[in-house]
JSON list of C-alpha atoms and ligand atoms in Angstrom, two decimals:
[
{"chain": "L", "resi": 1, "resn": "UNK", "atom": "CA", "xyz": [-70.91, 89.51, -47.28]},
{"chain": "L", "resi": 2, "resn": "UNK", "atom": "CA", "xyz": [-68.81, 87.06, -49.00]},
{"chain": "L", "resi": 3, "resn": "UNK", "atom": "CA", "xyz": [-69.66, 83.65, -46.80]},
{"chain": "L", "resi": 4, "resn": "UNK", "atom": "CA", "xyz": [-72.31, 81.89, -47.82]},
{"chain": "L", "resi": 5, "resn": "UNK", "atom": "CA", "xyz": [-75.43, 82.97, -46.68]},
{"chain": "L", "resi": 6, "resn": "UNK", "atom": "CA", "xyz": [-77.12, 81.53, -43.45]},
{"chain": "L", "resi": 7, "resn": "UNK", "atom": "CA", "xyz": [-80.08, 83.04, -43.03]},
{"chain": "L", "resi": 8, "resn": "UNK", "atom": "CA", "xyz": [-82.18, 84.31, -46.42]},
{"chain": "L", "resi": 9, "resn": "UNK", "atom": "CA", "xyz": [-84.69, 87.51, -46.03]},
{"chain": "L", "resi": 10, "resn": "UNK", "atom": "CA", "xyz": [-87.56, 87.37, -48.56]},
{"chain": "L", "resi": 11, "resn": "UNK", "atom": "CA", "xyz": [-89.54, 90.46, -48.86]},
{"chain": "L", "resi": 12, "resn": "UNK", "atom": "CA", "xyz": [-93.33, 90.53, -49.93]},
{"chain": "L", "resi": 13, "resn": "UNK", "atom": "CA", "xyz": [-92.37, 93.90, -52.05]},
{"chain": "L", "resi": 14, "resn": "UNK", "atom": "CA", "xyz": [-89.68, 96.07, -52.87]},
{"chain": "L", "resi": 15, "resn": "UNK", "atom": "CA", "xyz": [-91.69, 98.52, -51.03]},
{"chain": "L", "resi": 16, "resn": "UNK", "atom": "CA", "xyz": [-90.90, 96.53, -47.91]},
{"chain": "L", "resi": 17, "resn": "UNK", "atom": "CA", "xyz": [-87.15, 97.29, -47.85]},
{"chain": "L", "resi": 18, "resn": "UNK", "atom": "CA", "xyz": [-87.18, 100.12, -45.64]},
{"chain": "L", "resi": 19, "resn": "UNK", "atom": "CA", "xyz": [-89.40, 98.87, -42.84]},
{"chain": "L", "resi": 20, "resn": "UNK", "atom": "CA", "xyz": [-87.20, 95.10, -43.16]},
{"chain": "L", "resi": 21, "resn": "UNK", "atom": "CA", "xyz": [-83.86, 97.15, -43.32]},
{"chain": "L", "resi": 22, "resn": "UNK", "atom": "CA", "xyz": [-83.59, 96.67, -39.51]},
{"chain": "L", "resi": 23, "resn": "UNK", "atom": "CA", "xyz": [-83.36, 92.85, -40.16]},
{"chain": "L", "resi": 24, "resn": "UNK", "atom": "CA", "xyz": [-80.24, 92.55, -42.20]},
{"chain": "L", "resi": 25, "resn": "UNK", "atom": "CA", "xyz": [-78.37, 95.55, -39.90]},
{"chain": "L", "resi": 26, "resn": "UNK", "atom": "CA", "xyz": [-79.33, 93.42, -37.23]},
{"chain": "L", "resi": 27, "resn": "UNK", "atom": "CA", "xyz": [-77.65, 89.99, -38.73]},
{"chain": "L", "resi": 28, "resn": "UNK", "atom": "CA", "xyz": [-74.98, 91.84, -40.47]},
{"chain": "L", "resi": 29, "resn": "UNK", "atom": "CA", "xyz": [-73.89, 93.60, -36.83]},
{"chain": "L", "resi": 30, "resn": "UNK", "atom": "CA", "xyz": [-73.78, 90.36, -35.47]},
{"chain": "L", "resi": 31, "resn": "UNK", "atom": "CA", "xyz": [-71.73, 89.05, -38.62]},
{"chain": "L", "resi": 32, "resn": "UNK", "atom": "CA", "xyz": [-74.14, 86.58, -39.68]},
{"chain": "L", "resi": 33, "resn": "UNK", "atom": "CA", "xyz": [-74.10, 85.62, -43.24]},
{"chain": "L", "resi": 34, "resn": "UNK", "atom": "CA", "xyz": [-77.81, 86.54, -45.22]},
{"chain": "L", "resi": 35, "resn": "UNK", "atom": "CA", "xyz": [-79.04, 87.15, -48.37]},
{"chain": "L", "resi": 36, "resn": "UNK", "atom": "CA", "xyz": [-81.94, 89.43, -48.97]},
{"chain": "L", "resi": 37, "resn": "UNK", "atom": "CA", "xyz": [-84.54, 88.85, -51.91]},
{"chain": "L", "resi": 38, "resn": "UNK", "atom": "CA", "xyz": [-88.03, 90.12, -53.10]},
{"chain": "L", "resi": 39, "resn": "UNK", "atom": "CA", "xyz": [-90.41, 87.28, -53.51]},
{"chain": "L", "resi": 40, "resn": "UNK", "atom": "CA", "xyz": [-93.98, 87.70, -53.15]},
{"chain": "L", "resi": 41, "resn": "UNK", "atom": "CA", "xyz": [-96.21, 84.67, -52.41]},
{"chain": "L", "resi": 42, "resn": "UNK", "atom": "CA", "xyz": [-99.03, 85.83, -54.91]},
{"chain": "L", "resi": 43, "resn": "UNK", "atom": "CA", "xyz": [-97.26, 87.71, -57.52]},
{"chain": "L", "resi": 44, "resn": "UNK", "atom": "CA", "xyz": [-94.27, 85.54, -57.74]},
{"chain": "L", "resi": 45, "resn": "UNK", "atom": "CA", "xyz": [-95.08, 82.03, -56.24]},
{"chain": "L", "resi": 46, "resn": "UNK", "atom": "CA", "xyz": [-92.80, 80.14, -58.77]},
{"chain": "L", "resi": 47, "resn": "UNK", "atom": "CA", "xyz": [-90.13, 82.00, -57.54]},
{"chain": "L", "resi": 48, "resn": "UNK", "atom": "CA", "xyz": [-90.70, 81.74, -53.53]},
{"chain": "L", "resi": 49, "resn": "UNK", "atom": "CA", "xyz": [-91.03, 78.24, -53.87]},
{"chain": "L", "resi": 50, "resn": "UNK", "atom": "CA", "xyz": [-87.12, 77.96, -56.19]},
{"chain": "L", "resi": 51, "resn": "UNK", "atom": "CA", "xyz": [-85.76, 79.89, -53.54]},
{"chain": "L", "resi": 52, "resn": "UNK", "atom": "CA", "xyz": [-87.02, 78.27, -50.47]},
{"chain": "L", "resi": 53, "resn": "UNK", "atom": "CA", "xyz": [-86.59, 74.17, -51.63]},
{"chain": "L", "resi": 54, "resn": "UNK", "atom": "CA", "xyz": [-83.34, 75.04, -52.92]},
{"chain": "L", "resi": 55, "resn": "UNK", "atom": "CA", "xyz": [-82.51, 77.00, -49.01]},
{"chain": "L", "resi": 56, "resn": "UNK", "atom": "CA", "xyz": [-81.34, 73.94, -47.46]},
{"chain": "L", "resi": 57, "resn": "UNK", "atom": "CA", "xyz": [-79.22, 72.34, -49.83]},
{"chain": "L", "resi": 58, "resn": "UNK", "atom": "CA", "xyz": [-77.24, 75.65, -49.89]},
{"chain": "L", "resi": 59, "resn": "UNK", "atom": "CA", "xyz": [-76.39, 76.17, -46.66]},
{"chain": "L", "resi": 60, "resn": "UNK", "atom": "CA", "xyz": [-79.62, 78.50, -45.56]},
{"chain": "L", "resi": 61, "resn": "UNK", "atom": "CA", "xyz": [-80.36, 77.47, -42.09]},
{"chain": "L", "resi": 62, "resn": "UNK", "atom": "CA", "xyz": [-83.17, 80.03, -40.67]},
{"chain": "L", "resi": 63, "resn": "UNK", "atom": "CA", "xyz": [-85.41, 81.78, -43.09]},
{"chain": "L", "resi": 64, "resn": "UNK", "atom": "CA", "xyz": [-87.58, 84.98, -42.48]},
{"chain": "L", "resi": 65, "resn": "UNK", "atom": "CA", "xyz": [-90.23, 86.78, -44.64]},
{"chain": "L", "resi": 66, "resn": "UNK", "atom": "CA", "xyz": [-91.43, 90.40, -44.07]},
{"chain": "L", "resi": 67, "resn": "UNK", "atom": "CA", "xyz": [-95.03, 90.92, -45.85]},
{"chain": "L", "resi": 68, "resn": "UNK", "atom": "CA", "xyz": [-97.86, 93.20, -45.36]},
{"chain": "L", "resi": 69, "resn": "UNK", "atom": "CA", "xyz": [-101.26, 92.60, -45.72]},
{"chain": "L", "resi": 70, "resn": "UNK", "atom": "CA", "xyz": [-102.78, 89.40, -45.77]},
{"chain": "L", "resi": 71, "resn": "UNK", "atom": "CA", "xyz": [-100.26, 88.08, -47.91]},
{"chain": "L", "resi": 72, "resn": "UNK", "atom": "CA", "xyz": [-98.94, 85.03, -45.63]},
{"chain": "L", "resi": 73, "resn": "UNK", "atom": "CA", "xyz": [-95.45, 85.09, -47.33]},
{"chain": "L", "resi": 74, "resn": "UNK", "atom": "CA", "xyz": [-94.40, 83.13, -44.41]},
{"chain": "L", "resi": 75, "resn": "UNK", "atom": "CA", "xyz": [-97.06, 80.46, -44.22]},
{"chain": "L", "resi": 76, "resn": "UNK", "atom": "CA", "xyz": [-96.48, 79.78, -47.67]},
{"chain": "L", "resi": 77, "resn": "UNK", "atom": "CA", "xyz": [-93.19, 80.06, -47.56]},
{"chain": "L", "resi": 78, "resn": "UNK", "atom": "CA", "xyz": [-93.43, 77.26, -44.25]},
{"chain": "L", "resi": 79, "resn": "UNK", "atom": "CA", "xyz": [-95.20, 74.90, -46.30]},
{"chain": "L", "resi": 80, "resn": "UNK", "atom": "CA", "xyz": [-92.20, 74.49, -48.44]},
{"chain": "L", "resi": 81, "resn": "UNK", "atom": "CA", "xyz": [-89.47, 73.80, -45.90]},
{"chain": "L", "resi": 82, "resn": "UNK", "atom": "CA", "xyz": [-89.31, 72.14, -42.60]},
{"chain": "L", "resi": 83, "resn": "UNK", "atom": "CA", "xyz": [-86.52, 75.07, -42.02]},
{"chain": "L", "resi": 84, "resn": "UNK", "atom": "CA", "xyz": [-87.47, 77.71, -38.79]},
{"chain": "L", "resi": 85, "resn": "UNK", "atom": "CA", "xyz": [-89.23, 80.67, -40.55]},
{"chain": "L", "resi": 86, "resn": "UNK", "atom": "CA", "xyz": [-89.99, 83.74, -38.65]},
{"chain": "L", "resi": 87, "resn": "UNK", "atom": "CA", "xyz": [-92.49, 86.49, -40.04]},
{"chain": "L", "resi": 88, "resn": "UNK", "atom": "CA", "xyz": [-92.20, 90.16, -39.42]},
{"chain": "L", "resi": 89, "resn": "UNK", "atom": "CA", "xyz": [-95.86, 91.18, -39.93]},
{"chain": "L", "resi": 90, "resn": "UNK", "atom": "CA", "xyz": [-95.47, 94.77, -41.95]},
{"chain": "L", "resi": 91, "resn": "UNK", "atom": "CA", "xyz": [-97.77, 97.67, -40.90]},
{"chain": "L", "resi": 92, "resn": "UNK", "atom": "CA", "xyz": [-98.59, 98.89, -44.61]},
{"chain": "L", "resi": 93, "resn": "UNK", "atom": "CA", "xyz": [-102.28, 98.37, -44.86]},
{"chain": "L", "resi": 94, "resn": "UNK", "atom": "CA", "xyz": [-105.32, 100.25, -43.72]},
{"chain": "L", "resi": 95, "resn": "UNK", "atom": "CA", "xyz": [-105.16, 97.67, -40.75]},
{"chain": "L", "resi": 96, "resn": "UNK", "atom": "CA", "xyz": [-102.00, 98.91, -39.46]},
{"chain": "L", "resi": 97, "resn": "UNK", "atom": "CA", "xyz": [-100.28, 95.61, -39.60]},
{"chain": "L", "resi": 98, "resn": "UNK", "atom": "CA", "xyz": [-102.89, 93.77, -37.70]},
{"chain": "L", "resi": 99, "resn": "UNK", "atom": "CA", "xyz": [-104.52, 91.48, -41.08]},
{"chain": "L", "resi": 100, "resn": "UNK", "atom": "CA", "xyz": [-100.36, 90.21, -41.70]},
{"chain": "L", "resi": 101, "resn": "UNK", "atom": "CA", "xyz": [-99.85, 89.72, -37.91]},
{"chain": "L", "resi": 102, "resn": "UNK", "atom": "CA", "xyz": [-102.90, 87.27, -37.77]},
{"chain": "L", "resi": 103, "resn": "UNK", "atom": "CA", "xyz": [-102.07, 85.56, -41.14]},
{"chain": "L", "resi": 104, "resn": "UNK", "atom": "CA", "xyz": [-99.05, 85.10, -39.82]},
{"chain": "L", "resi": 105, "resn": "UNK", "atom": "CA", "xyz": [-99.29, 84.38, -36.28]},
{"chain": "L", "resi": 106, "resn": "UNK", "atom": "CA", "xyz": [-102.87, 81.93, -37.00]},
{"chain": "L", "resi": 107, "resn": "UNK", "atom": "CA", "xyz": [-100.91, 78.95, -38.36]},
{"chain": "L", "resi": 108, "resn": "UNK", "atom": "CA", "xyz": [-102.49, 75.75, -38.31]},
{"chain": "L", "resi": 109, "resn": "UNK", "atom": "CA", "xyz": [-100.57, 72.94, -36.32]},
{"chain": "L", "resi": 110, "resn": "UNK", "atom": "CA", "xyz": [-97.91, 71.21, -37.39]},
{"chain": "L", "resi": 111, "resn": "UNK", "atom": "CA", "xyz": [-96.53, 74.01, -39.61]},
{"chain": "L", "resi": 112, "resn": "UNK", "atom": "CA", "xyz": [-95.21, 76.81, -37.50]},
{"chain": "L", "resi": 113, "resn": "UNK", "atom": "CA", "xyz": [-93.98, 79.91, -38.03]},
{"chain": "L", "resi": 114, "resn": "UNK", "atom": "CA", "xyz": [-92.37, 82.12, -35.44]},
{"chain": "L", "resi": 115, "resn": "UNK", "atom": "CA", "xyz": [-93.96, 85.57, -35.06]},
{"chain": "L", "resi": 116, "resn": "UNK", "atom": "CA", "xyz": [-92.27, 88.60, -34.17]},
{"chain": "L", "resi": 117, "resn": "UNK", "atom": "CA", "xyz": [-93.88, 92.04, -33.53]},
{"chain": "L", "resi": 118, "resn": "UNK", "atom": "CA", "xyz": [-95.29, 94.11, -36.20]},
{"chain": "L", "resi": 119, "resn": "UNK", "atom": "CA", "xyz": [-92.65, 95.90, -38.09]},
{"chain": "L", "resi": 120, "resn": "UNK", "atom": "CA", "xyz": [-89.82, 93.56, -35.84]},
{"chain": "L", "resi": 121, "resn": "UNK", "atom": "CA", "xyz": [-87.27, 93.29, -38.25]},
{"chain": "L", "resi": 122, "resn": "UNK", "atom": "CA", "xyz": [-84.59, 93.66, -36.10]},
{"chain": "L", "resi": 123, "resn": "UNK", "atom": "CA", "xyz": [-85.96, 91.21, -33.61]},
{"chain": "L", "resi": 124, "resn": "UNK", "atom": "CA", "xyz": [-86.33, 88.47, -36.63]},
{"chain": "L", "resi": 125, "resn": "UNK", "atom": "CA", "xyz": [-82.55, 89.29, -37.19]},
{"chain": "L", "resi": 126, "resn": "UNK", "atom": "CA", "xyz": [-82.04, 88.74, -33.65]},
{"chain": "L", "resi": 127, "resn": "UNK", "atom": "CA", "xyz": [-84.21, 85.49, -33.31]},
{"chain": "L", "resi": 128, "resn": "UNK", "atom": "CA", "xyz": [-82.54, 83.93, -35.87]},
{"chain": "L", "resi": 129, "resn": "UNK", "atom": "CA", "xyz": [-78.87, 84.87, -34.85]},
{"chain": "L", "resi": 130, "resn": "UNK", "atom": "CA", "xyz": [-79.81, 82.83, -31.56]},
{"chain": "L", "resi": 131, "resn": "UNK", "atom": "CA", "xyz": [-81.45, 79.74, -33.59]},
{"chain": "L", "resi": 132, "resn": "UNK", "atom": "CA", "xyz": [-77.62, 79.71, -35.67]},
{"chain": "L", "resi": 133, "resn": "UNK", "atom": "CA", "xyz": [-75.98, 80.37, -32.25]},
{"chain": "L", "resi": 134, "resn": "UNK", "atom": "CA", "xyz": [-77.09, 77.28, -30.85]},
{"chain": "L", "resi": 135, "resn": "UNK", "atom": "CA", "xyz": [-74.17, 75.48, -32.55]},
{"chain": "L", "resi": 136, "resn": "UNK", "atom": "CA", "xyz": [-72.11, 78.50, -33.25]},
{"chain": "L", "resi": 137, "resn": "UNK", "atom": "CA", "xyz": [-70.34, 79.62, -29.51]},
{"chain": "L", "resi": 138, "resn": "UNK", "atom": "CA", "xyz": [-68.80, 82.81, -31.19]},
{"chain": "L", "resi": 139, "resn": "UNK", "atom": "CA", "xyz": [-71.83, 84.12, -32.21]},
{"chain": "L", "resi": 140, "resn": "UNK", "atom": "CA", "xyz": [-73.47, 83.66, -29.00]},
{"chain": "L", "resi": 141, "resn": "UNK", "atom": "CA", "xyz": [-70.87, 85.73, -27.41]},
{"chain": "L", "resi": 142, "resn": "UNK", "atom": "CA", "xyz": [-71.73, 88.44, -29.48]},
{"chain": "L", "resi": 143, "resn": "UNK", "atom": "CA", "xyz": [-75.48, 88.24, -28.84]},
{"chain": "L", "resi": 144, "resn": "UNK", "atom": "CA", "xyz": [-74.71, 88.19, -25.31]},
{"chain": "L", "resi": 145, "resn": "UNK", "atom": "CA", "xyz": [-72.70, 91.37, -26.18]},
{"chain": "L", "resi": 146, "resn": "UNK", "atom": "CA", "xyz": [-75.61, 92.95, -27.23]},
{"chain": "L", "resi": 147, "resn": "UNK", "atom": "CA", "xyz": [-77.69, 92.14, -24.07]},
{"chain": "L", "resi": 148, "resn": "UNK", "atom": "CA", "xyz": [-74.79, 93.70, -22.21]},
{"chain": "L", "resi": 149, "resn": "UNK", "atom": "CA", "xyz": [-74.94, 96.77, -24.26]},
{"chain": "L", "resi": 150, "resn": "UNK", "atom": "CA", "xyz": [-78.59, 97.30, -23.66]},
{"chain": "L", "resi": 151, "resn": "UNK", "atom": "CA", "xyz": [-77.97, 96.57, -20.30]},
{"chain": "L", "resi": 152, "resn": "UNK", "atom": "CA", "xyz": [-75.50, 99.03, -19.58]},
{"chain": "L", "resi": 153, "resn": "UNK", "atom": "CA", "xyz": [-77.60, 101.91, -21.28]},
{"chain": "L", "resi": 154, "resn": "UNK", "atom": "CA", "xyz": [-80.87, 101.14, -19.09]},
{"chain": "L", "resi": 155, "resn": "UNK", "atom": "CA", "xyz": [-77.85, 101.67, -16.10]},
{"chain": "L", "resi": 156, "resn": "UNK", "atom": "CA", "xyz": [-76.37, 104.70, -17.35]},
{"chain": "L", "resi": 157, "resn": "UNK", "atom": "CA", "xyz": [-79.90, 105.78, -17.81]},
{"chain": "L", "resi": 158, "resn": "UNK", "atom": "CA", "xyz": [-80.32, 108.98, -15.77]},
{"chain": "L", "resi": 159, "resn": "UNK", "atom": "CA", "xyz": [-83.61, 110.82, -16.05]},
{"chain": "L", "resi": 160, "resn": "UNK", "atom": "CA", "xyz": [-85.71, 113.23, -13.99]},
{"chain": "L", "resi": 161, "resn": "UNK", "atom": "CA", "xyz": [-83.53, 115.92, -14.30]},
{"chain": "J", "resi": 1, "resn": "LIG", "atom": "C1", "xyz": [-97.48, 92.35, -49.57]},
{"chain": "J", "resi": 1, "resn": "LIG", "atom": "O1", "xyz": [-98.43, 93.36, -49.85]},
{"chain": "J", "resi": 1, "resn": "LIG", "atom": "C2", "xyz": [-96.13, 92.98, -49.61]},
{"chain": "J", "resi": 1, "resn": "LIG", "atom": "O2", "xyz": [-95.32, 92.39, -48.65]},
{"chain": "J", "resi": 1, "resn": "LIG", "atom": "C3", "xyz": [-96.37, 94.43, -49.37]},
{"chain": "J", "resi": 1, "resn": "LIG", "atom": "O3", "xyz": [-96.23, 94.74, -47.98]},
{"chain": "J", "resi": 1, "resn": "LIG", "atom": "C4", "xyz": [-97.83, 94.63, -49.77]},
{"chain": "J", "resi": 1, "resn": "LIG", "atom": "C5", "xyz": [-97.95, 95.33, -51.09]},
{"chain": "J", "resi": 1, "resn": "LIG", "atom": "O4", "xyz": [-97.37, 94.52, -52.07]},
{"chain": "J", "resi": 1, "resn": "LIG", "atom": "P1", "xyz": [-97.20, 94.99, -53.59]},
{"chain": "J", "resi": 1, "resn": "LIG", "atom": "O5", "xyz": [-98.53, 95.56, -53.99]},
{"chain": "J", "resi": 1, "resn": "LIG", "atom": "O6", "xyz": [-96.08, 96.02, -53.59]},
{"chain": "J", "resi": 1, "resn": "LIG", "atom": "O7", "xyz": [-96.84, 93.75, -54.33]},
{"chain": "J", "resi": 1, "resn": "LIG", "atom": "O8", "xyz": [-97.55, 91.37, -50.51]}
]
């Protein structure tokens, strides 16, 4: 997308791109700006931390982090910023999902972070489209498109057949 990015993905791994992929389809069918990057808050913390206190100043607005684990990409990644952060808690561990749910859901007051549901990418795309759509009256047109949409299939739905 060639607008500057609104809303910046950071990934835990490389190995997280397929179950996140949902998140940028998401943003990118609603036409919101994004720009996707691996940063891990372990392996890589110099680099989560450039990315993140630099977010604001260029134009990044809502920022979520997909980890696995107990990895807490997106407490760490709150700590930095006062921007919204949503996590999408990965299911790639023994746990199923459940130790980066808790890490991510467990924050301690006064630094939030807004959990979706395991493997929720495209819900995290969706969350944040209606953060940005708060001052953005196009975009909240199209979200309500997409409620419309899933409306219409649950009343075309014809089963029992
Ligand atoms: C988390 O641990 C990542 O988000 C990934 O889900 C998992 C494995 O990470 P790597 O071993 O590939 O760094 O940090």
């Amino acid at each position: 997308m060639s607008e500057s990015p609104k809303v910046l993905i950071l990934l835990g791994s490389a190995s997280d791109e397929e179950l996140m992929r949902p998140c940028w389809e998401q943003l990118r069918e609603l036409g919101v700006p994004y720009e996707a990057r691996v940063a891990s808050a372990h392996r890589t913390p110099d680099l989560v931390r450039e990315l993140v206190s630099s977010a604001r100043k260029r134009g990044i607005q809502v920022i979520i982090a997909g980890a696995g684990m107990a990895a807490h990409l997106a407490g760490a990644v709150a700590a930095l910023t006062t921007l919204p952060v949503i996590a999408v808690p990965l299911a790639g561990s023994p746990l199923g999902g459940l130790d980066a749910l808790l890490s991510s859901v467990q924050m301690p007051p006064g630094v939030p972070v807004a959990t979706v549901a395991i493997n929720g990418a495209r819900n995290a795309g969706v969350l944040a489209a209606q953060i940005l759509a708060l001052s953005d009256e196009d975009l909240a047109s199209r979200l309500q498109a997409l409620r419309d949409t899933q409306a219409a299939k649950i009343l075309a739905a014809r089963i029992g057949n």
